[in-house]
Amino acid sequence: AQRRLSMKLYNTMDRKVEEFVPIEEGKVGMYCCGPTVYNYAHIGNLRTYIFEDILHRTLEEAGYRVKHVMNITDVGHLTGDGDDGEDKLGKRSRETGKSVWDIAAFYTDAFFADEKALNIKRPNVVCKATDHIQDMIALIKRLEEKGHTYTAGGNVYFSIDTIDDYGKLAGQKQEDKLSGARIAVDGNKRNPQDFVLWFTNSKFGEQAMMWDSPWGRGYPGWHIECSAMSMKYLGETFDIHCGGIDAIPVHHTNEIAQSEAATGHKWVNYWCHGEFLLNDKGKMSKSSGEFLTLPVLVGHGYNALDYRYFCLGGHYRTQLKFSYEALDHAKSARERLNSMVAELKAKAKPESTISEKAESYKDSFFAALFNDLRCPEALAVMWKMLKDNSITEGEKLSLLYSMDKVLGLDLDKIEAKKEEKVGGEEEWKLVEERKQAKAEKNYQRADEIRKELEERGYIVKDTPQGPILQKIV
Ligand code: AMP
Ligand code: ZN
């Protein structure tokens, strides 16, 4: 059996770093909210997926078998978080004249192209909301049977007053909720924080995506998809749920409310949230500031992995400010790393058994990651190791490959640095001839050849590895 190492994670639910204990020995079930495929992902969204990838890879290195599930939101996500606005895909369809299905397919492909370029491992299960409408209807029915829903104005709502711990993830207090700070745009809501489970009434008329249901033809609300699909693939209680911190107050709060109301027990053990990527205007978003995508960065001459390296340089729970200057730093650090790897590869093969000293670098690197994914610390250990002359080149290579299992910087794909060959074919023929002459003790001929080479602009030198040529400068 593989050894399992202890890991700590910050749990948003308890507001502290906790020892990770899985439900089932050796296995982890992890659900991550996926993209709403009405547009390209911006690099802020991608920061969150990189963080989830680091978590996935670190869990694997700690010895767990990870089942990573991610949804694709292709219906039901409205432009407003409070069930106001219109369906994001429907809006895009109206604006472009393309069908919602074509839009979803196009941006889903674009998303996976980004993920691939960033070396983000594909989740084990990728599930589309539109493929799981029946699972959502079944879950809504369960909620209805337990008295957690009401119908108003044609829509089915979840009533947050039917549970006593609504808002626990965000630490919202009952008084705050009732203070009237949030005013429902939707007059059908009994409580401003009630949310839609099923829409039959859309102020935008006929939707392209509609399904029959016990409550009429319509489409699901956004939150219900994550509850229905995560429970379908991971069970009614699972280990880890991830997302960006903006999901805490509404989306994840509502996911918890409906999931736990339906099952009557705890749903998720660890809630892990990634902080924002910022730009000059604050949180990076599709609507404020420059809409930065990975292809935009690549168009400016960066490699996608420069952006991955940039993200590794910040802890996932701290805000990270994007600038081209900062990206340049990441790019040059990655290039330095790559050229060091190329040089090491030219000189050595990865060592299969490594010294205690080398082992200690590996231990500190993973200790940093196992302690709530401290990537910047892990990177610092890697650089320190590279500068340490008391470990061999073969050991360094071997350590780099282990570290890259989490870093995901394609270090194993870097080619060994080729020694530049000095001198042309004719010069090397002369070198051979001189070697022969020396072997025959014909020193006069050997001297002549040396002079001829000098006239051609080269000095011939004898080294323990044989003769070499140096260009006269
Ligand atoms: P969306 O496609 O809008 O549902 O967002 C996809 C993911 O990106 C969600 O987990 C969001 O929480 C996350 N996200 C949105 N904006 C940012 C940002 N500026 N920085 C980091 N993550 C973000
Ligand atoms: Zn979700």
PDB file of C-alpha atoms and ligand atoms in Angstrom, residues 33-36 42 44-45 47-49 52 77 88 222 243-247 274-278 283-286, ligand 1:
ATOM      1  CA  CYS A  33     -17.846  24.509  -9.889  1.00  0.00           C
ATOM      2  CA  GLY A  34     -17.043  24.758 -13.569  1.00  0.00           C
ATOM      3  CA  PRO A  35     -17.379  27.504 -16.149  1.00  0.00           C
ATOM      4  CA  THR A  36     -20.532  29.101 -17.467  1.00  0.00           C
ATOM      5  CA  HIS A  42     -10.805  35.191 -18.237  1.00  0.00           C
ATOM      6  CA  GLY A  44      -9.041  35.259 -13.142  1.00  0.00           C
ATOM      7  CA  ASN A  45     -11.341  32.273 -13.667  1.00  0.00           C
ATOM      8  CA  ARG A  47      -6.461  31.176 -11.565  1.00  0.00           C
ATOM      9  CA  THR A  48      -9.205  29.333  -9.692  1.00  0.00           C
ATOM     10  CA  TYR A  49      -8.887  26.256 -11.937  1.00  0.00           C
ATOM     11  CA  GLU A  52      -7.947  23.354  -7.981  1.00  0.00           C
ATOM     12  CA  HIS A  77     -27.038  30.926 -14.813  1.00  0.00           C
ATOM     13  CA  LYS A  88     -26.297  34.228 -19.714  1.00  0.00           C
ATOM     14  CA  TRP A 222     -28.293  27.791 -11.414  1.00  0.00           C
ATOM     15  CA  GLY A 243     -14.632  27.369  -6.154  1.00  0.00           C
ATOM     16  CA  GLY A 244     -13.704  31.028  -6.171  1.00  0.00           C
ATOM     17  CA  ILE A 245     -14.517  33.084  -3.060  1.00  0.00           C
ATOM     18  CA  ASP A 246     -17.257  34.980  -4.903  1.00  0.00           C
ATOM     19  CA  ALA A 247     -19.309  31.772  -4.774  1.00  0.00           C
ATOM     20  CA  GLY A 274      -9.485  30.488  -4.148  1.00  0.00           C
ATOM     21  CA  GLU A 275      -8.970  34.241  -3.817  1.00  0.00           C
ATOM     22  CA  PHE A 276      -9.351  36.693  -6.652  1.00  0.00           C
ATOM     23  CA  LEU A 277      -7.039  37.720  -9.365  1.00  0.00           C
ATOM     24  CA  LEU A 278      -7.105  41.504  -9.443  1.00  0.00           C
ATOM     25  CA  LYS A 283     -11.499  41.979  -9.088  1.00  0.00           C
ATOM     26  CA  MET A 284     -10.846  40.795 -12.594  1.00  0.00           C
ATOM     27  CA  SER A 285     -14.135  40.218 -14.341  1.00  0.00           C
ATOM     28  CA  LYS A 286     -15.586  40.014 -17.788  1.00  0.00           C
TER      29      LYS A 286
HETATM   30  P1  AMP B   1     -17.889  31.584 -13.839  1.00  0.00           P
HETATM   31  O1  AMP B   1     -17.519  31.004 -15.191  1.00  0.00           O
HETATM   32  O2  AMP B   1     -18.240  33.020 -13.912  1.00  0.00           O
HETATM   33  O3  AMP B   1     -18.952  30.766 -13.136  1.00  0.00           O
HETATM   34  O4  AMP B   1     -16.570  31.529 -12.920  1.00  0.00           O
HETATM   35  C1  AMP B   1     -15.716  30.422 -12.894  1.00  0.00           C
HETATM   36  C2  AMP B   1     -14.869  30.414 -11.635  1.00  0.00           C
HETATM   37  O5  AMP B   1     -13.965  31.523 -11.598  1.00  0.00           O
HETATM   38  C3  AMP B   1     -15.666  30.485 -10.348  1.00  0.00           C
HETATM   39  O6  AMP B   1     -15.146  29.527  -9.436  1.00  0.00           O
HETATM   40  C4  AMP B   1     -15.429  31.896  -9.845  1.00  0.00           C
HETATM   41  O7  AMP B   1     -15.520  31.951  -8.464  1.00  0.00           O
HETATM   42  C5  AMP B   1     -14.028  32.145 -10.316  1.00  0.00           C
HETATM   43  N1  AMP B   1     -13.668  33.575 -10.473  1.00  0.00           N
HETATM   44  C6  AMP B   1     -14.404  34.587 -10.997  1.00  0.00           C
HETATM   45  N2  AMP B   1     -13.718  35.761 -11.020  1.00  0.00           N
HETATM   46  C7  AMP B   1     -12.489  35.486 -10.514  1.00  0.00           C
HETATM   47  C8  AMP B   1     -11.295  36.268 -10.284  1.00  0.00           C
HETATM   48  N3  AMP B   1     -11.209  37.568 -10.580  1.00  0.00           N
HETATM   49  N4  AMP B   1     -10.217  35.646  -9.753  1.00  0.00           N
HETATM   50  C9  AMP B   1     -10.258  34.329  -9.456  1.00  0.00           C
HETATM   51  N5  AMP B   1     -11.343  33.536  -9.650  1.00  0.00           N
HETATM   52  C10 AMP B   1     -12.450  34.097 -10.172  1.00  0.00           C
END
